[in-house]
Amino acid sequence: MLEKYTIGTLSRESGVNLETIRYYEKISLLNKPERSGNGYRHYNESAIKRLRFIRRGRELGFGIAEIKTLLELADHPEHPCKEADQLAQTHLTEVETKIKDLLAMQEVLTKIVACQSHSAEHCRLIETLNQRSCCN
Amino acid sequence: MLEKYTIGTLSRESGVNLETIRYYEKISLLNKPERSGNGYRHYNESAIKRLRFIRRGRELGFGIAEIKTLLELADHPEHPCKEADQLAQTHLTEVETKIKDLLAMQEVLTKIVACQSHSAEHCRLIETLNQRSCCN
DNA sequence: CTTGACCCTGTAGTAACTACAGGCTTTATG
DNA sequence: CATAAAGCCTGTAGTTACTACAGGGTCAAG
């Protein structure tokens, strides 16, 4: 009753790719599971929760190392939250930096796309990359 | 007079890391330069232009493969611009997708950071990852 | 003449997977 | 009952775009 999921089932339940689960085990993000006589991995409910935790962390853009720390903290509810707060703050700043960079790219690309050109000689994208003046 | 830059000078002039220049050569993004007797690479003005073109492309977020295509197009001004327009459009869409994803992350992270917690048990980030209800 | 700056090749490491190759086991179907 | 499909196993290599050495040669200045 306790170890009722095979890796395929766990993959479906958690939304994490099967090969990714084995990868997480290899890098010690997940504990090694029990094995049945045939060598198959078997998991329980807590593995699902853990994997979902990891998946949500990845969806928020945290790296594996950060998630490892967060799993540690989640396992010790008495610990201060300071470290997690710090991770969130730092990560938020990184995300905002990336947004800023992408918005700058978007602005240039939008201008380029807005103007149809005919030949490579007067192609806006290529002109931009050559840093010659653009069609405005 | 023609081949007057060493790789270090080229690096400074183009704003591209020296090791990256050698890497670009290895993956055939840059042509192999002349070598002087001692085996040193020597470059001319056109190499600077080409590297700057590449750098600007990278700054706009294009991948190496796309830049390779764009360099081809830039070398053939009589070619239609259609392919470049297409690349720009596709890339713009990718950039906008990334922005959307990052904005979603930012929104969640901002909420998490806004609320100071004390212990991991009531830590907003960890609660979010556990998908228990948050402090609002 | 030696020290520091510059150049060379080639390999390995980074992040987080993904994709096989090659080979078992288990389950479903005829 | 045989066989085929689905599922599992290990281990390695590939992806992107660099970056960081290790180990070694060359060149200019004091």
mmCIF file of N, CA and C in Angstrom, chain A residues 40-130:
data_model
loop_
_atom_site.group_PDB
_atom_site.id
_atom_site.type_symbol
_atom_site.label_atom_id
_atom_site.label_comp_id
_atom_site.label_asym_id
_atom_site.label_seq_id
_atom_site.Cartn_x
_atom_site.Cartn_y
_atom_site.Cartn_z
ATOM 1 N N TYR A 40 12.578 -2.682 -10.699
ATOM 2 C CA TYR A 40 11.765 -1.494 -10.968
ATOM 3 C C TYR A 40 11.705 -0.582 -9.745
ATOM 4 N N ARG A 41 11.721 0.727 -9.992
ATOM 5 C CA ARG A 41 11.569 1.697 -8.906
ATOM 6 C C ARG A 41 10.118 1.743 -8.431
ATOM 7 N N HIS A 42 9.940 1.954 -7.134
ATOM 8 C CA HIS A 42 8.591 2.137 -6.598
ATOM 9 C C HIS A 42 8.539 3.315 -5.653
ATOM 10 N N TYR A 43 7.482 4.109 -5.827
ATOM 11 C CA TYR A 43 7.363 5.362 -5.097
ATOM 12 C C TYR A 43 6.075 5.411 -4.296
ATOM 13 N N ASN A 44 6.042 6.324 -3.322
ATOM 14 C CA ASN A 44 4.828 6.537 -2.539
ATOM 15 C C ASN A 44 4.343 7.978 -2.694
ATOM 16 N N GLU A 45 3.301 8.318 -1.968
ATOM 17 C CA GLU A 45 2.679 9.640 -2.057
ATOM 18 C C GLU A 45 3.676 10.768 -1.847
ATOM 19 N N SER A 46 4.584 10.570 -0.915
ATOM 20 C CA SER A 46 5.478 11.680 -0.590
ATOM 21 C C SER A 46 6.396 12.014 -1.767
ATOM 22 N N ALA A 47 6.685 11.013 -2.586
ATOM 23 C CA ALA A 47 7.499 11.277 -3.773
ATOM 24 C C ALA A 47 6.743 12.167 -4.756
ATOM 25 N N ILE A 48 5.443 11.944 -4.857
ATOM 26 C CA ILE A 48 4.617 12.801 -5.726
ATOM 27 C C ILE A 48 4.662 14.233 -5.240
ATOM 28 N N LYS A 49 4.475 14.399 -3.933
ATOM 29 C CA LYS A 49 4.482 15.758 -3.377
ATOM 30 C C LYS A 49 5.810 16.438 -3.629
ATOM 31 N N ARG A 50 6.866 15.665 -3.410
ATOM 32 C CA ARG A 50 8.203 16.225 -3.592
ATOM 33 C C ARG A 50 8.430 16.631 -5.046
ATOM 34 N N LEU A 51 8.028 15.791 -5.947
ATOM 35 C CA LEU A 51 8.214 16.105 -7.365
ATOM 36 C C LEU A 51 7.375 17.290 -7.800
ATOM 37 N N ARG A 52 6.187 17.397 -7.261
ATOM 38 C CA ARG A 52 5.348 18.552 -7.607
ATOM 39 C C ARG A 52 5.969 19.840 -7.080
ATOM 40 N N PHE A 53 6.508 19.744 -5.884
ATOM 41 C CA PHE A 53 7.236 20.866 -5.288
ATOM 42 C C PHE A 53 8.360 21.301 -6.242
ATOM 43 N N ILE A 54 9.117 20.324 -6.688
ATOM 44 C CA ILE A 54 10.226 20.617 -7.599
ATOM 45 C C ILE A 54 9.705 21.237 -8.888
ATOM 46 N N ARG A 55 8.667 20.666 -9.437
ATOM 47 C CA ARG A 55 8.124 21.170 -10.704
ATOM 48 C C ARG A 55 7.672 22.620 -10.565
ATOM 49 N N ARG A 56 6.997 22.919 -9.451
ATOM 50 C CA ARG A 56 6.542 24.304 -9.256
ATOM 51 C C ARG A 56 7.723 25.253 -9.104
ATOM 52 N N GLY A 57 8.740 24.777 -8.412
ATOM 53 C CA GLY A 57 9.943 25.594 -8.286
ATOM 54 C C GLY A 57 10.570 25.876 -9.642
ATOM 55 N N ARG A 58 10.640 24.848 -10.472
ATOM 56 C CA ARG A 58 11.202 25.032 -11.820
ATOM 57 C C ARG A 58 10.350 25.978 -12.637
ATOM 58 N N GLU A 59 9.021 25.868 -12.471
ATOM 59 C CA GLU A 59 8.117 26.749 -13.214
ATOM 60 C C GLU A 59 8.298 28.211 -12.789
ATOM 61 N N LEU A 60 8.707 28.397 -11.554
ATOM 62 C CA LEU A 60 8.989 29.762 -11.101
ATOM 63 C C LEU A 60 10.398 30.200 -11.503
ATOM 64 N N GLY A 61 11.122 29.292 -12.147
ATOM 65 C CA GLY A 61 12.426 29.644 -12.682
ATOM 66 C C GLY A 61 13.602 29.406 -11.755
ATOM 67 N N PHE A 62 13.360 28.770 -10.605
ATOM 68 C CA PHE A 62 14.472 28.482 -9.704
ATOM 69 C C PHE A 62 15.360 27.400 -10.292
ATOM 70 N N GLY A 63 16.636 27.487 -9.974
ATOM 71 C CA GLY A 63 17.585 26.472 -10.397
ATOM 72 C C GLY A 63 17.548 25.278 -9.473
ATOM 73 N N ILE A 64 18.196 24.218 -9.902
ATOM 74 C CA ILE A 64 18.221 22.980 -9.125
ATOM 75 C C ILE A 64 18.826 23.221 -7.739
ATOM 76 N N ALA A 65 19.893 23.978 -7.678
ATOM 77 C CA ALA A 65 20.566 24.216 -6.401
ATOM 78 C C ALA A 65 19.632 24.933 -5.428
ATOM 79 N N GLU A 66 18.900 25.916 -5.924
ATOM 80 C CA GLU A 66 17.965 26.645 -5.071
ATOM 81 C C GLU A 66 16.851 25.711 -4.583
ATOM 82 N N ILE A 67 16.378 24.894 -5.492
ATOM 83 C CA ILE A 67 15.300 23.975 -5.129
ATOM 84 C C ILE A 67 15.774 22.984 -4.069
ATOM 85 N N LYS A 68 17.007 22.569 -4.195
ATOM 86 C CA LYS A 68 17.570 21.675 -3.183
ATOM 87 C C LYS A 68 17.505 22.346 -1.811
ATOM 88 N N THR A 69 17.916 23.593 -1.764
ATOM 89 C CA THR A 69 17.859 24.351 -0.511
ATOM 90 C C THR A 69 16.420 24.461 -0.006
ATOM 91 N N LEU A 70 15.516 24.750 -0.921
ATOM 92 C CA LEU A 70 14.118 24.926 -0.529
ATOM 93 C C LEU A 70 13.510 23.622 -0.016
ATOM 94 N N LEU A 71 13.915 22.513 -0.602
ATOM 95 C CA LEU A 71 13.428 21.213 -0.117
ATOM 96 C C LEU A 71 13.921 20.971 1.306
ATOM 97 N N GLU A 72 15.171 21.304 1.537
ATOM 98 C CA GLU A 72 15.749 21.213 2.886
ATOM 99 C C GLU A 72 14.908 22.012 3.878
ATOM 100 N N LEU A 73 14.618 23.255 3.489
ATOM 101 C CA LEU A 73 13.848 24.131 4.366
ATOM 102 C C LEU A 73 12.442 23.586 4.590
ATOM 103 N N ALA A 74 11.856 23.058 3.530
ATOM 104 C CA ALA A 74 10.501 22.517 3.650
ATOM 105 C C ALA A 74 10.473 21.323 4.602
ATOM 106 N N ASP A 75 11.595 20.630 4.682
ATOM 107 C CA ASP A 75 11.674 19.466 5.572
ATOM 108 C C ASP A 75 11.882 19.876 7.022
ATOM 109 N N HIS A 76 12.200 21.147 7.242
ATOM 110 C CA HIS A 76 12.458 21.605 8.613
ATOM 111 C C HIS A 76 11.624 22.841 8.911
ATOM 112 N N PRO A 77 10.352 22.638 9.237
ATOM 113 C CA PRO A 77 9.410 23.744 9.411
ATOM 114 C C PRO A 77 9.808 24.707 10.528
ATOM 115 N N GLU A 78 10.678 24.268 11.427
ATOM 116 C CA GLU A 78 11.066 25.135 12.523
ATOM 117 C C GLU A 78 12.161 26.132 12.123
ATOM 118 N N HIS A 79 12.770 25.887 10.997
ATOM 119 C CA HIS A 79 13.837 26.781 10.559
ATOM 120 C C HIS A 79 13.299 28.164 10.199
ATOM 121 N N PRO A 80 14.144 29.172 10.340
ATOM 122 C CA PRO A 80 13.696 30.502 9.938
ATOM 123 C C PRO A 80 13.488 30.564 8.428
ATOM 124 N N CYS A 81 12.586 31.416 8.052
ATOM 125 C CA CYS A 81 12.219 31.541 6.639
ATOM 126 C C CYS A 81 13.169 32.460 5.885
ATOM 127 N N LYS A 82 14.081 33.056 6.643
ATOM 128 C CA LYS A 82 14.934 34.090 6.068
ATOM 129 C C LYS A 82 15.619 33.660 4.775
ATOM 130 N N GLU A 83 16.148 32.440 4.805
ATOM 131 C CA GLU A 83 16.894 31.975 3.633
ATOM 132 C C GLU A 83 15.989 31.879 2.404
ATOM 133 N N ALA A 84 14.777 31.377 2.616
ATOM 134 C CA ALA A 84 13.833 31.273 1.502
ATOM 135 C C ALA A 84 13.438 32.657 0.990
ATOM 136 N N ASP A 85 13.188 33.558 1.917
ATOM 137 C CA ASP A 85 12.860 34.935 1.520
ATOM 138 C C ASP A 85 13.981 35.524 0.658
ATOM 139 N N GLN A 86 15.202 35.257 1.129
ATOM 140 C CA GLN A 86 16.370 35.769 0.412
ATOM 141 C C GLN A 86 16.438 35.195 -0.996
ATOM 142 N N LEU A 87 16.216 33.878 -1.097
ATOM 143 C CA LEU A 87 16.234 33.221 -2.406
ATOM 144 C C LEU A 87 15.179 33.817 -3.321
ATOM 145 N N ALA A 88 13.995 34.028 -2.775
ATOM 146 C CA ALA A 88 12.905 34.582 -3.574
ATOM 147 C C ALA A 88 13.265 35.983 -4.073
ATOM 148 N N GLN A 89 13.830 36.778 -3.165
ATOM 149 C CA GLN A 89 14.189 38.153 -3.528
ATOM 150 C C GLN A 89 15.251 38.181 -4.617
ATOM 151 N N THR A 90 16.292 37.397 -4.405
ATOM 152 C CA THR A 90 17.375 37.340 -5.388
ATOM 153 C C THR A 90 16.854 36.878 -6.745
ATOM 154 N N HIS A 91 16.039 35.851 -6.696
ATOM 155 C CA HIS A 91 15.520 35.299 -7.942
ATOM 156 C C HIS A 91 14.600 36.289 -8.647
ATOM 157 N N LEU A 92 13.806 36.968 -7.865
ATOM 158 C CA LEU A 92 12.923 37.987 -8.450
ATOM 159 C C LEU A 92 13.740 39.040 -9.209
ATOM 160 N N THR A 93 14.827 39.442 -8.596
ATOM 161 C CA THR A 93 15.690 40.428 -9.252
ATOM 162 C C THR A 93 16.237 39.894 -10.577
ATOM 163 N N GLU A 94 16.655 38.628 -10.562
ATOM 164 C CA GLU A 94 17.153 38.023 -11.796
ATOM 165 C C GLU A 94 16.073 37.991 -12.870
ATOM 166 N N VAL A 95 14.880 37.607 -12.453
ATOM 167 C CA VAL A 95 13.761 37.540 -13.400
ATOM 168 C C VAL A 95 13.499 38.924 -13.987
ATOM 169 N N GLU A 96 13.548 39.927 -13.134
ATOM 170 C CA GLU A 96 13.275 41.287 -13.624
ATOM 171 C C GLU A 96 14.363 41.777 -14.580
ATOM 172 N N THR A 97 15.581 41.366 -14.325
ATOM 173 C CA THR A 97 16.660 41.700 -15.253
ATOM 174 C C THR A 97 16.418 41.071 -16.616
ATOM 175 N N LYS A 98 16.025 39.803 -16.591
ATOM 176 C CA LYS A 98 15.755 39.115 -17.859
ATOM 177 C C LYS A 98 14.603 39.766 -18.604
ATOM 178 N N ILE A 99 13.582 40.150 -17.864
ATOM 179 C CA ILE A 99 12.442 40.813 -18.506
ATOM 180 C C ILE A 99 12.906 42.094 -19.189
ATOM 181 N N LYS A 100 13.710 42.842 -18.488
ATOM 182 C CA LYS A 100 14.209 44.098 -19.034
ATOM 183 C C LYS A 100 14.981 43.857 -20.340
ATOM 184 N N ASP A 101 15.872 42.872 -20.315
ATOM 185 C CA ASP A 101 16.650 42.558 -21.512
ATOM 186 C C ASP A 101 15.740 42.140 -22.660
ATOM 187 N N LEU A 102 14.768 41.314 -22.353
ATOM 188 C CA LEU A 102 13.878 40.820 -23.409
ATOM 189 C C LEU A 102 12.996 41.924 -23.960
ATOM 190 N N LEU A 103 12.598 42.848 -23.094
ATOM 191 C CA LEU A 103 11.784 43.963 -23.572
ATOM 192 C C LEU A 103 12.580 44.840 -24.545
ATOM 193 N N ALA A 104 13.863 44.992 -24.247
ATOM 194 C CA ALA A 104 14.715 45.765 -25.146
ATOM 195 C C ALA A 104 14.819 45.071 -26.511
ATOM 196 N N MET A 105 14.978 43.756 -26.474
ATOM 197 C CA MET A 105 15.011 43.002 -27.733
ATOM 198 C C MET A 105 13.686 43.145 -28.467
ATOM 199 N N GLN A 106 12.616 43.010 -27.736
ATOM 200 C CA GLN A 106 11.289 43.091 -28.338
ATOM 201 C C GLN A 106 11.085 44.419 -29.061
ATOM 202 N N GLU A 107 11.541 45.473 -28.416
ATOM 203 C CA GLU A 107 11.357 46.800 -29.004
ATOM 204 C C GLU A 107 12.035 46.907 -30.366
ATOM 205 N N VAL A 108 13.287 46.481 -30.409
ATOM 206 C CA VAL A 108 14.025 46.547 -31.666
ATOM 207 C C VAL A 108 13.391 45.638 -32.717
ATOM 208 N N LEU A 109 13.069 44.426 -32.301
ATOM 209 C CA LEU A 109 12.516 43.451 -33.254
ATOM 210 C C LEU A 109 11.169 43.903 -33.799
ATOM 211 N N THR A 110 10.390 44.520 -32.950
ATOM 212 C CA THR A 110 9.077 44.993 -33.389
ATOM 213 C C THR A 110 9.220 46.036 -34.493
ATOM 214 N N LYS A 111 10.170 46.922 -34.297
ATOM 215 C CA LYS A 111 10.419 47.942 -35.322
ATOM 216 C C LYS A 111 10.860 47.300 -36.623
ATOM 217 N N ILE A 112 11.708 46.298 -36.499
ATOM 218 C CA ILE A 112 12.215 45.631 -37.697
ATOM 219 C C ILE A 112 11.080 44.943 -38.448
ATOM 220 N N VAL A 113 10.243 44.256 -37.707
ATOM 221 C CA VAL A 113 9.179 43.476 -38.328
ATOM 222 C C VAL A 113 8.120 44.386 -38.951
ATOM 223 N N ALA A 114 7.940 45.556 -38.354
ATOM 224 C CA ALA A 114 6.889 46.465 -38.820
ATOM 225 C C ALA A 114 7.119 46.948 -40.246
ATOM 226 N N CYS A 115 8.353 46.880 -40.688
ATOM 227 C CA CYS A 115 8.696 47.434 -41.998
ATOM 228 C C CYS A 115 9.097 46.334 -42.964
ATOM 229 N N GLN A 116 8.276 46.076 -43.949
ATOM 230 C CA GLN A 116 8.587 45.038 -44.927
ATOM 231 C C GLN A 116 9.644 45.539 -45.901
ATOM 232 N N SER A 117 10.606 44.687 -46.168
ATOM 233 C CA SER A 117 11.637 45.067 -47.121
ATOM 234 C C SER A 117 11.607 44.072 -48.279
ATOM 235 N N HIS A 118 12.337 44.382 -49.328
ATOM 236 C CA HIS A 118 12.264 43.528 -50.505
ATOM 237 C C HIS A 118 13.525 42.724 -50.759
ATOM 238 N N SER A 119 14.663 43.363 -50.698
ATOM 239 C CA SER A 119 15.901 42.637 -50.935
ATOM 240 C C SER A 119 16.807 42.780 -49.720
ATOM 241 N N ALA A 120 17.753 41.860 -49.598
ATOM 242 C CA ALA A 120 18.651 41.855 -48.444
ATOM 243 C C ALA A 120 19.403 43.179 -48.327
ATOM 244 N N GLU A 121 19.591 43.846 -49.470
ATOM 245 C CA GLU A 121 20.336 45.092 -49.441
ATOM 246 C C GLU A 121 19.638 46.129 -48.558
ATOM 247 N N HIS A 122 18.317 46.147 -48.606
ATOM 248 C CA HIS A 122 17.583 47.122 -47.818
ATOM 249 C C HIS A 122 16.787 46.444 -46.718
ATOM 250 N N CYS A 123 17.309 45.304 -46.301
ATOM 251 C CA CYS A 123 16.614 44.516 -45.288
ATOM 252 C C CYS A 123 16.833 45.152 -43.921
ATOM 253 N N ARG A 124 15.762 45.393 -43.251
ATOM 254 C CA ARG A 124 15.877 46.104 -41.980
ATOM 255 C C ARG A 124 16.695 45.371 -40.940
ATOM 256 N N LEU A 125 16.452 44.091 -40.825
ATOM 257 C CA LEU A 125 17.196 43.319 -39.829
ATOM 258 C C LEU A 125 18.684 43.379 -40.124
ATOM 259 N N ILE A 126 19.012 43.129 -41.387
ATOM 260 C CA ILE A 126 20.429 43.116 -41.752
ATOM 261 C C ILE A 126 21.045 44.499 -41.629
ATOM 262 N N GLU A 127 20.276 45.510 -41.972
ATOM 263 C CA GLU A 127 20.778 46.872 -41.779
ATOM 264 C C GLU A 127 21.034 47.175 -40.301
ATOM 265 N N THR A 128 20.130 46.718 -39.482
ATOM 266 C CA THR A 128 20.299 46.930 -38.046
ATOM 267 C C THR A 128 21.574 46.257 -37.550
ATOM 268 N N LEU A 129 21.781 45.028 -38.000
ATOM 269 C CA LEU A 129 22.964 44.291 -37.555
ATOM 270 C C LEU A 129 24.244 44.918 -38.102
ATOM 271 N N ASN A 130 24.152 45.508 -39.262
ATOM 272 C CA ASN A 130 25.295 46.237 -39.819
ATOM 273 C C ASN A 130 25.424 47.625 -39.203
#
